[in-house]
Short mmCIF file of N, CA, C and O in Angstrom, two decimals:
data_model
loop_
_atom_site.label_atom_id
_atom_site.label_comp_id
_atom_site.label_asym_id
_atom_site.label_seq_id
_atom_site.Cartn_x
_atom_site.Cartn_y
_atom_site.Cartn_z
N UNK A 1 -9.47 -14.16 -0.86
CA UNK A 1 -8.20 -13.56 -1.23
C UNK A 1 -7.01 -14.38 -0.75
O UNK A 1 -5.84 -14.01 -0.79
N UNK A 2 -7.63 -15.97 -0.15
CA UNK A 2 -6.09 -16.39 0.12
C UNK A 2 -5.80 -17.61 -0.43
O UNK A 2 -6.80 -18.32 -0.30
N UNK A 3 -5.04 -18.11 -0.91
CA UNK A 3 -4.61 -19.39 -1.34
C UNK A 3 -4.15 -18.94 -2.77
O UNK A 3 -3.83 -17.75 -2.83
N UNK A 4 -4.06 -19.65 -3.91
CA UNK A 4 -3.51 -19.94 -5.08
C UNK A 4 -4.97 -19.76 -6.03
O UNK A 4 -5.64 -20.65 -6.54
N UNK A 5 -5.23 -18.14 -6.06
CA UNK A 5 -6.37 -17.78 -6.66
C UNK A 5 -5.84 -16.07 -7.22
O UNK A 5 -5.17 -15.17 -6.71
N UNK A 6 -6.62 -16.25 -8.62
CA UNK A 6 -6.10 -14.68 -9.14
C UNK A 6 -6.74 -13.34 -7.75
O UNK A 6 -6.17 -12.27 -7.55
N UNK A 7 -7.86 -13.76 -7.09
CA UNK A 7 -7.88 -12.51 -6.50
C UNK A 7 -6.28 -12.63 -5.47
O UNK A 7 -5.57 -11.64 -5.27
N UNK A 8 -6.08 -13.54 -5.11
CA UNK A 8 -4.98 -13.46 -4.33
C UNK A 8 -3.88 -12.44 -5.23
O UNK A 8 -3.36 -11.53 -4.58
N UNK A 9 -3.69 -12.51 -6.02
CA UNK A 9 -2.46 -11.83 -7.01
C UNK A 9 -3.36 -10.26 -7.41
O UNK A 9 -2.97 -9.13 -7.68
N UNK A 10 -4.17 -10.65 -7.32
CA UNK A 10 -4.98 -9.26 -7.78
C UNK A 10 -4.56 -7.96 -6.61
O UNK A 10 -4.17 -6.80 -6.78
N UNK A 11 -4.91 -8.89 -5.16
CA UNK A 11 -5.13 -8.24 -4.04
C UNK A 11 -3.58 -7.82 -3.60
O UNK A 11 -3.15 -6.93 -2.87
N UNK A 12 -3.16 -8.53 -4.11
CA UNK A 12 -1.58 -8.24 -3.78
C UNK A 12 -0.77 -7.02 -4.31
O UNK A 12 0.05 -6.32 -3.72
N UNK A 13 -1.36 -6.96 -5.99
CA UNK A 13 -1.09 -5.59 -6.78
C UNK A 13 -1.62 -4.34 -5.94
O UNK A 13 -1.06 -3.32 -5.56
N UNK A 14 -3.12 -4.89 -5.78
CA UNK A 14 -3.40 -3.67 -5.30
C UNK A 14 -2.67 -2.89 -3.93
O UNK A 14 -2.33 -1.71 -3.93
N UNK A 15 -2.48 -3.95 -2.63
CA UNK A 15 -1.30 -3.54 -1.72
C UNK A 15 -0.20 -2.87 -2.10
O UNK A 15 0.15 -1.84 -1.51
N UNK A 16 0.50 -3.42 -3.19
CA UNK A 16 1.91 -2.67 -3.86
C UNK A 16 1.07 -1.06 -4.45
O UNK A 16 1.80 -0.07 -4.41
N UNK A 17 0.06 -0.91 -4.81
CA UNK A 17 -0.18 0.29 -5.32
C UNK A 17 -0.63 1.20 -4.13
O UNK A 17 -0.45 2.42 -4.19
N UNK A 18 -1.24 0.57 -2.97
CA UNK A 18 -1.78 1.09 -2.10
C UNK A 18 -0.18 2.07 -1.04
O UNK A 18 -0.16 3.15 -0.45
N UNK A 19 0.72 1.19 -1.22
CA UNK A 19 2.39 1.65 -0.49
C UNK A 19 2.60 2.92 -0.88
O UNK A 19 2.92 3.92 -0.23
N UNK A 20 2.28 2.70 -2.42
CA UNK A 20 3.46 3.41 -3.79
C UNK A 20 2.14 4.90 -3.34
O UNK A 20 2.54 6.06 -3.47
N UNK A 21 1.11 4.71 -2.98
CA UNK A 21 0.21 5.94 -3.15
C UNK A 21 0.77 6.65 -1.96
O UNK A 21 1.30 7.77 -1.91
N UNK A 22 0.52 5.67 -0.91
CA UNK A 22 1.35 6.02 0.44
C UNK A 22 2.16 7.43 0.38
O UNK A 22 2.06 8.62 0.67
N UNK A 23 3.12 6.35 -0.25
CA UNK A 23 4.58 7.26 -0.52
C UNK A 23 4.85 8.51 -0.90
O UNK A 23 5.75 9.29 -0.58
N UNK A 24 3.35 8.65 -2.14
CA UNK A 24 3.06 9.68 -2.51
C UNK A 24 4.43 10.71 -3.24
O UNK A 24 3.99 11.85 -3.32
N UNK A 25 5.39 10.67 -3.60
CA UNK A 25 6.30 10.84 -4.54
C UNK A 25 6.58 9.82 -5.80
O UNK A 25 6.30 8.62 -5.84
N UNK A 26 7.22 10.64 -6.82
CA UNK A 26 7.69 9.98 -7.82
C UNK A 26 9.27 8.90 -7.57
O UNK A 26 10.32 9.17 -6.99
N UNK A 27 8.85 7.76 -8.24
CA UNK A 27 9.85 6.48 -7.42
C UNK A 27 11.57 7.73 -7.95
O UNK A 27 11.65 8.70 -8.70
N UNK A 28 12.47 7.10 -7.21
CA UNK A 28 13.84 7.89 -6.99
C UNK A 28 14.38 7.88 -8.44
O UNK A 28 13.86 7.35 -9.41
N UNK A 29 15.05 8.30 -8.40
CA UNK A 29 16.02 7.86 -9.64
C UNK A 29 17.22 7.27 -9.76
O UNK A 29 17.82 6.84 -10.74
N UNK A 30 17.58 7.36 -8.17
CA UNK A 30 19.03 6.96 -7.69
C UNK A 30 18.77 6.65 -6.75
O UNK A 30 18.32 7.40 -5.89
N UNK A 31 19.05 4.97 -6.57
CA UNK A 31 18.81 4.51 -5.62
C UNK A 31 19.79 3.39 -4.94
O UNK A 31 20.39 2.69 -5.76
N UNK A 32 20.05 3.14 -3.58
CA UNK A 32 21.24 2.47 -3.42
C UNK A 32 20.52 1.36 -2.91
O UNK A 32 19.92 1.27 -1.83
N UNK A 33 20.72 0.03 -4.35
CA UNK A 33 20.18 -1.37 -3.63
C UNK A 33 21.40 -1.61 -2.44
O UNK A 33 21.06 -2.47 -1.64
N UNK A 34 22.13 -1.29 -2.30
CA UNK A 34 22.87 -2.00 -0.90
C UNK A 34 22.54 -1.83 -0.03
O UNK A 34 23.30 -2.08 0.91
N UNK A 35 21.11 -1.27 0.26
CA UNK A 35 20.43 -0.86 1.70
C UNK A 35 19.49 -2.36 1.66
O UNK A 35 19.12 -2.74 2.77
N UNK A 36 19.13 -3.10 0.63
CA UNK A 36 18.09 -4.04 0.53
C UNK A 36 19.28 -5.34 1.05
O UNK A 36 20.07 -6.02 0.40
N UNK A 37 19.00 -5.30 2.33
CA UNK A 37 20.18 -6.54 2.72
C UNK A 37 19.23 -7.24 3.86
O UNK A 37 19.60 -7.46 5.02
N UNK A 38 18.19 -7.50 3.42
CA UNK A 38 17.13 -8.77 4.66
C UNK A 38 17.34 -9.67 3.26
O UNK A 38 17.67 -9.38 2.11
N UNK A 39 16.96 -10.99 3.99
CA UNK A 39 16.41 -11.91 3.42
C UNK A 39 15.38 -11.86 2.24
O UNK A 39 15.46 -11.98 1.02
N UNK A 40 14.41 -11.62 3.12
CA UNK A 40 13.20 -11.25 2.39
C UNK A 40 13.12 -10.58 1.05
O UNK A 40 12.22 -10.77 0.23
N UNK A 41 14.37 -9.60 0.86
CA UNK A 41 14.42 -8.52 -0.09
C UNK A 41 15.66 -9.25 -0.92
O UNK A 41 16.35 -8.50 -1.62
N UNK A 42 15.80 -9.84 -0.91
CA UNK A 42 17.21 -11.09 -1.36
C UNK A 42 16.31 -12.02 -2.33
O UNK A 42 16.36 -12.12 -3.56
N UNK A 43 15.41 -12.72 -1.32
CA UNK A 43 14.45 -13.61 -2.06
C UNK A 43 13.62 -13.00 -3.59
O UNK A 43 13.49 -13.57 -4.68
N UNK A 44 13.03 -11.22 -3.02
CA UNK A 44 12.06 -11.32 -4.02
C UNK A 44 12.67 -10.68 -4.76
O UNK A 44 11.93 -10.27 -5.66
N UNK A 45 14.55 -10.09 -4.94
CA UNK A 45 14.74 -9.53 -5.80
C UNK A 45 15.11 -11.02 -7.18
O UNK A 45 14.98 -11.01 -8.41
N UNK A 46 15.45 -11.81 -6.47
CA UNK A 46 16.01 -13.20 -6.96
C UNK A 46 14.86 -13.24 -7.76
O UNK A 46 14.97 -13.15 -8.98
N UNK A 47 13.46 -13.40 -7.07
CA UNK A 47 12.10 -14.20 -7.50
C UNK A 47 11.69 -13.33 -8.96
O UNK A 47 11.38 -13.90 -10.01
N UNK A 48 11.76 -11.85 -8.79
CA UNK A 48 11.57 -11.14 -9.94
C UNK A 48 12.53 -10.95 -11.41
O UNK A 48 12.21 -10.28 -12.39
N UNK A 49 13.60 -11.64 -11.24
CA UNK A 49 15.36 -11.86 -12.24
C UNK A 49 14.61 -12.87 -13.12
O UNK A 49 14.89 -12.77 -14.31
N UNK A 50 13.19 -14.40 -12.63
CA UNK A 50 13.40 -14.77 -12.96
C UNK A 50 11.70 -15.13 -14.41
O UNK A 50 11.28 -16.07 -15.07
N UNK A 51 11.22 -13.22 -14.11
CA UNK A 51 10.20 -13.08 -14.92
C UNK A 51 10.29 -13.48 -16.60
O UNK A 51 9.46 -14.07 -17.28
N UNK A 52 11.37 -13.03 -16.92
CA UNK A 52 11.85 -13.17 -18.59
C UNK A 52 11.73 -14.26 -18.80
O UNK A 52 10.97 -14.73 -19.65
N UNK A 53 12.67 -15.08 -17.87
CA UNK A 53 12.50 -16.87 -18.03
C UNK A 53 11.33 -17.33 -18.17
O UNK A 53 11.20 -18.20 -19.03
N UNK A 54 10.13 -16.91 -17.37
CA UNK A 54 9.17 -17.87 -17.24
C UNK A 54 8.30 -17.47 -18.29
O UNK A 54 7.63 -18.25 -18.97
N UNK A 55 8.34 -15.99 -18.41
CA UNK A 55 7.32 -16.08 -19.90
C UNK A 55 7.89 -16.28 -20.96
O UNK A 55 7.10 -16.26 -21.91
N UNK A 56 9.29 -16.52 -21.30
CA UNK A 56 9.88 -17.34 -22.65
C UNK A 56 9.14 -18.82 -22.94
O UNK A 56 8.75 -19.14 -24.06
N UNK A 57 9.01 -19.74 -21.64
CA UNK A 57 8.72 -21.01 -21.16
C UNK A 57 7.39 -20.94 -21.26
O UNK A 57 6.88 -21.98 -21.68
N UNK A 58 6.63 -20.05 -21.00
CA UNK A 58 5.59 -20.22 -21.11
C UNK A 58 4.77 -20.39 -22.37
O UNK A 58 3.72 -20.92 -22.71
N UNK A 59 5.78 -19.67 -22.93
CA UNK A 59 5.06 -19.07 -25.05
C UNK A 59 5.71 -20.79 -25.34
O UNK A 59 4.87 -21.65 -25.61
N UNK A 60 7.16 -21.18 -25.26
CA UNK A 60 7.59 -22.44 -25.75
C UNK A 60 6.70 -23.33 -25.38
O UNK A 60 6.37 -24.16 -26.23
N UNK A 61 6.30 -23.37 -24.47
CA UNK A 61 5.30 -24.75 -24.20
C UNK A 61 4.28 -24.63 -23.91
O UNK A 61 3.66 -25.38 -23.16
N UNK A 62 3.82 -23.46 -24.54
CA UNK A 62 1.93 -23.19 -24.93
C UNK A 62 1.49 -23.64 -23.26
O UNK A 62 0.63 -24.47 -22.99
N UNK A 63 2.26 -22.93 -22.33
CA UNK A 63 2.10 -23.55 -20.99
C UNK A 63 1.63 -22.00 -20.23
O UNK A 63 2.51 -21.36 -19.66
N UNK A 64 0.17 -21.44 -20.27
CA UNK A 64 -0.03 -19.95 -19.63
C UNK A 64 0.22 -20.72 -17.99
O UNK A 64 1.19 -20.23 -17.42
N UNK A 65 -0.31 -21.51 -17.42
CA UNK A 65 0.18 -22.33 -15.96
C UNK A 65 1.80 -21.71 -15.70
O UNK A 65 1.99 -21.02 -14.70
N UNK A 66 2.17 -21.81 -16.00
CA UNK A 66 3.80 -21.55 -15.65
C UNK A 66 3.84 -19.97 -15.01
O UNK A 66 4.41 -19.68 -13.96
N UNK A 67 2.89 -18.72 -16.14
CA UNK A 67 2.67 -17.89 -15.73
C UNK A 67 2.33 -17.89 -14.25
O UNK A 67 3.14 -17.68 -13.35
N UNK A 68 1.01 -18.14 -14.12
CA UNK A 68 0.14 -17.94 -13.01
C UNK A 68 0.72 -18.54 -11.74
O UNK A 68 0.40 -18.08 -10.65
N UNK A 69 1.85 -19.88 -11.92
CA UNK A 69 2.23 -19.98 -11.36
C UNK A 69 3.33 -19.29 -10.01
O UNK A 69 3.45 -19.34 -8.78
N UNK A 70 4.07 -18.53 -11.43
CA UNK A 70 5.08 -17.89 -10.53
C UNK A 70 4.59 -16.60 -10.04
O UNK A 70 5.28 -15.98 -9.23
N UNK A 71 3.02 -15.94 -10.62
CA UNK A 71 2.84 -15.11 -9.84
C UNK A 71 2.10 -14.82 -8.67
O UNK A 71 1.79 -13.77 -8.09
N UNK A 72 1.85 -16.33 -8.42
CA UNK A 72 1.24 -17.01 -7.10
C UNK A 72 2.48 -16.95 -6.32
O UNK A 72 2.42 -16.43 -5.21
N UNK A 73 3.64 -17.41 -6.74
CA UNK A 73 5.10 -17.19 -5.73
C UNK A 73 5.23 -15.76 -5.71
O UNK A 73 5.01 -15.14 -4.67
N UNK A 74 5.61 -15.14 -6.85
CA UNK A 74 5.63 -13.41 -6.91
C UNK A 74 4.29 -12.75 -5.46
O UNK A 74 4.52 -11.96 -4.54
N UNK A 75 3.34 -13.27 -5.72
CA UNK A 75 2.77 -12.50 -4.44
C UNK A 75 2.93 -13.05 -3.29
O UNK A 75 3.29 -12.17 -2.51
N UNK A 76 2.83 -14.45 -2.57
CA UNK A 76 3.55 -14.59 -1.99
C UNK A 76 4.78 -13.96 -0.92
O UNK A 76 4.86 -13.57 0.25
N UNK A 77 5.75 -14.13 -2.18
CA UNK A 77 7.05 -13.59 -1.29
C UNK A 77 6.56 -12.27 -0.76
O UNK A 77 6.59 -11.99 0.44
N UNK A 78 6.09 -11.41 -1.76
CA UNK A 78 6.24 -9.90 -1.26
C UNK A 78 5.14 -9.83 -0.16
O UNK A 78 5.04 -8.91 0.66
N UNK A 79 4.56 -10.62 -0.23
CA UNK A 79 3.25 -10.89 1.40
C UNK A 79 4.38 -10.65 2.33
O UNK A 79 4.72 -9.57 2.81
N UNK A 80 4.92 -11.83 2.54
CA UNK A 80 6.35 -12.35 3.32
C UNK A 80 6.92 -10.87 4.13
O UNK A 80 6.93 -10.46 5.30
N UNK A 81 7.50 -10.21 2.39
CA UNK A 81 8.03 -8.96 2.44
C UNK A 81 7.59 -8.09 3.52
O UNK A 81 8.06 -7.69 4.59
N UNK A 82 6.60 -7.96 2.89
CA UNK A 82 5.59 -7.08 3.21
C UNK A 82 4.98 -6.72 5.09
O UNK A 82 4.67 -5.67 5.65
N UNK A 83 5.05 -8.56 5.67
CA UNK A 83 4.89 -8.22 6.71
C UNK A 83 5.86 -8.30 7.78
O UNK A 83 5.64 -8.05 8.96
N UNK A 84 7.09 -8.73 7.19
CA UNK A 84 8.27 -8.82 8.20
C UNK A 84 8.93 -7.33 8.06
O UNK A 84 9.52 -7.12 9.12
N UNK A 85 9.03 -6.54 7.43
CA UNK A 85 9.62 -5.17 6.84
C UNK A 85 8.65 -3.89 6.34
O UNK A 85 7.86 -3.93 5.39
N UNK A 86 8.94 -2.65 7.30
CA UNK A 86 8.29 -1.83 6.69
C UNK A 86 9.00 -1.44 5.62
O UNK A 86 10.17 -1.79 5.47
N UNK A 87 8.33 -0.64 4.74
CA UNK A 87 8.19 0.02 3.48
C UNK A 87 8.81 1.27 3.69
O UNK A 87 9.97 1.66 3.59
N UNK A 88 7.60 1.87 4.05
CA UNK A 88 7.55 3.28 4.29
C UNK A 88 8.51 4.10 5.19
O UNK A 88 8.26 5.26 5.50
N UNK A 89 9.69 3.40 5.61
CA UNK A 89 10.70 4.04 6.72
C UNK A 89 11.16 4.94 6.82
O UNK A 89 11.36 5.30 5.66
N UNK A 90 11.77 6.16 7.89
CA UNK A 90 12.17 7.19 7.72
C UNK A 90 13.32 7.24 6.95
O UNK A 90 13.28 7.98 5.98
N UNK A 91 14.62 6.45 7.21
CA UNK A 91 15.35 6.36 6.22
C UNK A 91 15.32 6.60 4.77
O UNK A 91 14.66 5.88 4.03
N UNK A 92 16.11 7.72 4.27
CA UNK A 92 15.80 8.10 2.92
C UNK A 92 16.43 6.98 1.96
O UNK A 92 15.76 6.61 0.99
N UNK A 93 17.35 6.58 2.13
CA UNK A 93 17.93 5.97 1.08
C UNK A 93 17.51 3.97 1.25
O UNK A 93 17.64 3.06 0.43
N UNK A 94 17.09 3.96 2.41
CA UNK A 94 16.05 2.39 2.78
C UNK A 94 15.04 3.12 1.96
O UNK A 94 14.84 2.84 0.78
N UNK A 95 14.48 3.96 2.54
CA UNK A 95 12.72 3.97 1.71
C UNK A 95 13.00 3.87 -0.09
O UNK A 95 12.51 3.09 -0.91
N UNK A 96 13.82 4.82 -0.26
CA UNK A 96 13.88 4.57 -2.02
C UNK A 96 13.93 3.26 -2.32
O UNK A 96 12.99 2.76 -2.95
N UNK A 97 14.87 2.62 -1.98
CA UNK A 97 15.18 0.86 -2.28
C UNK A 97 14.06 0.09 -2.30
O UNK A 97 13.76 -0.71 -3.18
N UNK A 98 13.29 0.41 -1.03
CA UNK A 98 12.28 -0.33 -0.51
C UNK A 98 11.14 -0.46 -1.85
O UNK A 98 10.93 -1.35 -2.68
N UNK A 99 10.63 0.71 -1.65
CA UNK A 99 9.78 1.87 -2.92
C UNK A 99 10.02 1.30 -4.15
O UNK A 99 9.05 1.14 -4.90
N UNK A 100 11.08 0.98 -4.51
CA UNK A 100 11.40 0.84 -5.67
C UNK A 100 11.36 -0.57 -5.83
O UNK A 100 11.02 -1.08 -6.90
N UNK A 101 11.66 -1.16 -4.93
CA UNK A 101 11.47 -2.53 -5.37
C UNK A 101 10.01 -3.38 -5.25
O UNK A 101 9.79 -4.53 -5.62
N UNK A 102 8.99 -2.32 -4.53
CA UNK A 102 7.89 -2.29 -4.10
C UNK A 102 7.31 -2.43 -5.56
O UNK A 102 6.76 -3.48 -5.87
N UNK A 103 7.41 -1.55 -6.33
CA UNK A 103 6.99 -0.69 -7.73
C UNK A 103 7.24 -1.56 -9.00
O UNK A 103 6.56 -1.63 -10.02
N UNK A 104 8.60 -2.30 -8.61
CA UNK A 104 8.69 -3.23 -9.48
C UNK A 104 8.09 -4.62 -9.47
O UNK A 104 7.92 -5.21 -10.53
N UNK A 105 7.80 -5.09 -8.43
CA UNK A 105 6.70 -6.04 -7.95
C UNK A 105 5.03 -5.99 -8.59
O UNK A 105 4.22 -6.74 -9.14
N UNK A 106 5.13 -4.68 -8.15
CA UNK A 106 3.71 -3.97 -8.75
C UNK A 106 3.63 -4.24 -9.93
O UNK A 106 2.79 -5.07 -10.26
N UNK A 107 4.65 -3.49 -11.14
CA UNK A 107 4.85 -3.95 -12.44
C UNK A 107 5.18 -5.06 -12.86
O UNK A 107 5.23 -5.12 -14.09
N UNK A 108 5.52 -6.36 -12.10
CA UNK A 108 5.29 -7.47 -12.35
C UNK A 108 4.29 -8.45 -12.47
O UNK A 108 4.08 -9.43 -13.19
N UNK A 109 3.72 -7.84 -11.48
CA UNK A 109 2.21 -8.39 -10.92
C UNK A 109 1.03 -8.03 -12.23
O UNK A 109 0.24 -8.84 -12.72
N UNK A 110 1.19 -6.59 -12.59
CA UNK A 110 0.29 -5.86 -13.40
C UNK A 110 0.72 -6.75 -14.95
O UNK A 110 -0.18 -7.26 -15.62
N UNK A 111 2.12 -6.81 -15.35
CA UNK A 111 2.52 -7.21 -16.76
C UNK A 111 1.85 -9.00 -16.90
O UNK A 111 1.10 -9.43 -17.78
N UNK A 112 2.40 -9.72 -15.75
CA UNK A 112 2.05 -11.00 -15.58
C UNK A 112 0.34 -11.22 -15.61
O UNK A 112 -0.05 -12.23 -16.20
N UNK A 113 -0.46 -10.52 -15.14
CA UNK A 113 -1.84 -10.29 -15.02
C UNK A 113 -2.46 -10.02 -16.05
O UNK A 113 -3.54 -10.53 -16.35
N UNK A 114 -1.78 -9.05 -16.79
CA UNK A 114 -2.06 -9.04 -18.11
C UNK A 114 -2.14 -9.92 -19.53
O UNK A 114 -2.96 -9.94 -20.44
N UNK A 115 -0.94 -10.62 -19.28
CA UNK A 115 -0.60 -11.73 -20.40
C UNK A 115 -1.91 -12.69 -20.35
O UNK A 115 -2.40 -13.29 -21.30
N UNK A 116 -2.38 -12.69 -18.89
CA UNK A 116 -3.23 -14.01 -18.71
C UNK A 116 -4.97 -13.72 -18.94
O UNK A 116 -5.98 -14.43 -18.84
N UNK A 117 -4.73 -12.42 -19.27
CA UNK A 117 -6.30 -11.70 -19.42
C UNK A 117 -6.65 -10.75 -18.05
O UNK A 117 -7.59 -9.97 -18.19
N UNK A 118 -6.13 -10.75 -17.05
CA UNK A 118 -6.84 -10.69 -15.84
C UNK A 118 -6.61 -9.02 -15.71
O UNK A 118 -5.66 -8.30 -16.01
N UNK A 119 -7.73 -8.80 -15.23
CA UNK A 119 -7.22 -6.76 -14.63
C UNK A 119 -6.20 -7.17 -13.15
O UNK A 119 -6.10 -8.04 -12.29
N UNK A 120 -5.58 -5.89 -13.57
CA UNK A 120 -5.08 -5.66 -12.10
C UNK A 120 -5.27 -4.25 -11.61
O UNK A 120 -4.63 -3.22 -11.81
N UNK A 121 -6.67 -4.58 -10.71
CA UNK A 121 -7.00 -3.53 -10.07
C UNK A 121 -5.83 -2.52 -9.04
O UNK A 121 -4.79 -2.89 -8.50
N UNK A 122 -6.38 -1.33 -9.05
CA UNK A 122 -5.22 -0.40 -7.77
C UNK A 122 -5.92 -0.74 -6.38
O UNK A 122 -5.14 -0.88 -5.43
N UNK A 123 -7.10 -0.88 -6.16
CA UNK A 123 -7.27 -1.22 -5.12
C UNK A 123 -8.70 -2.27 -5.21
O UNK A 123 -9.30 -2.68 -6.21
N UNK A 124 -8.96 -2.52 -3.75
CA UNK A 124 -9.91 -3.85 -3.67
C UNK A 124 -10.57 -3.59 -2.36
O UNK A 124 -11.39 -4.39 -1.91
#
């Protein structure tokens, strides 16, 4: 599960699903990103802005690599995320942000996984 391998990205979805079960509520509806002010949460909101791009690039230059690539960075960062910052915090309006940006990772991981054939299991 470590290095620049689909279980690595696999295993990573499944963590983001494993949080989101955690959490055990439906993600917020209103949520204040101005609580997402680490680094970390800077980086992977940046890293996920730049999903559209890479699968445009990818269809233009019959290039699926480009995919897999960035979702080797996509899991990655949220590793990063993941172990410098809890998730799950008492803070209501941190945890939504958190949660939510958790969820969208997840759905990146799952959409990107998909294009390339691969399941993305909930857990491992």
């Amino acid at each position: 599960f470590d290095g620049e391998t689909a279980p690595y990205v696999q295993y990573t979805h499944a963590r983001a699903c494993s949080v989101l079960r955690k959490h055990g509520q439906p993600l917020p509806r209103q949520v204040e990103y101005g609580c997402l002010d680490k680094e970390e949460e800077f980086q992977l909101c940046k890293l996920l802005g730049f999903f559209p791009e890479t699968i445009r690039r990818a269809a233009e230059f019959y290039e699926p690599s480009f995919i897999s690539t960035y979702l080797i960075q996509l899991a990655e960062q949220f590793n990063v995320y993941y172990h410098h910052n809890r998730i799950l915090v008492d803070d209501p309006l941190l945890r939504a942000a958190r949660v939510t940006l958790t969820a969208a990772v997840r759905q990146v991981l799952r959409n990107g996984l998909a294009l390339l054939g691969i399941a993305a299991p909930e857990e491992m």
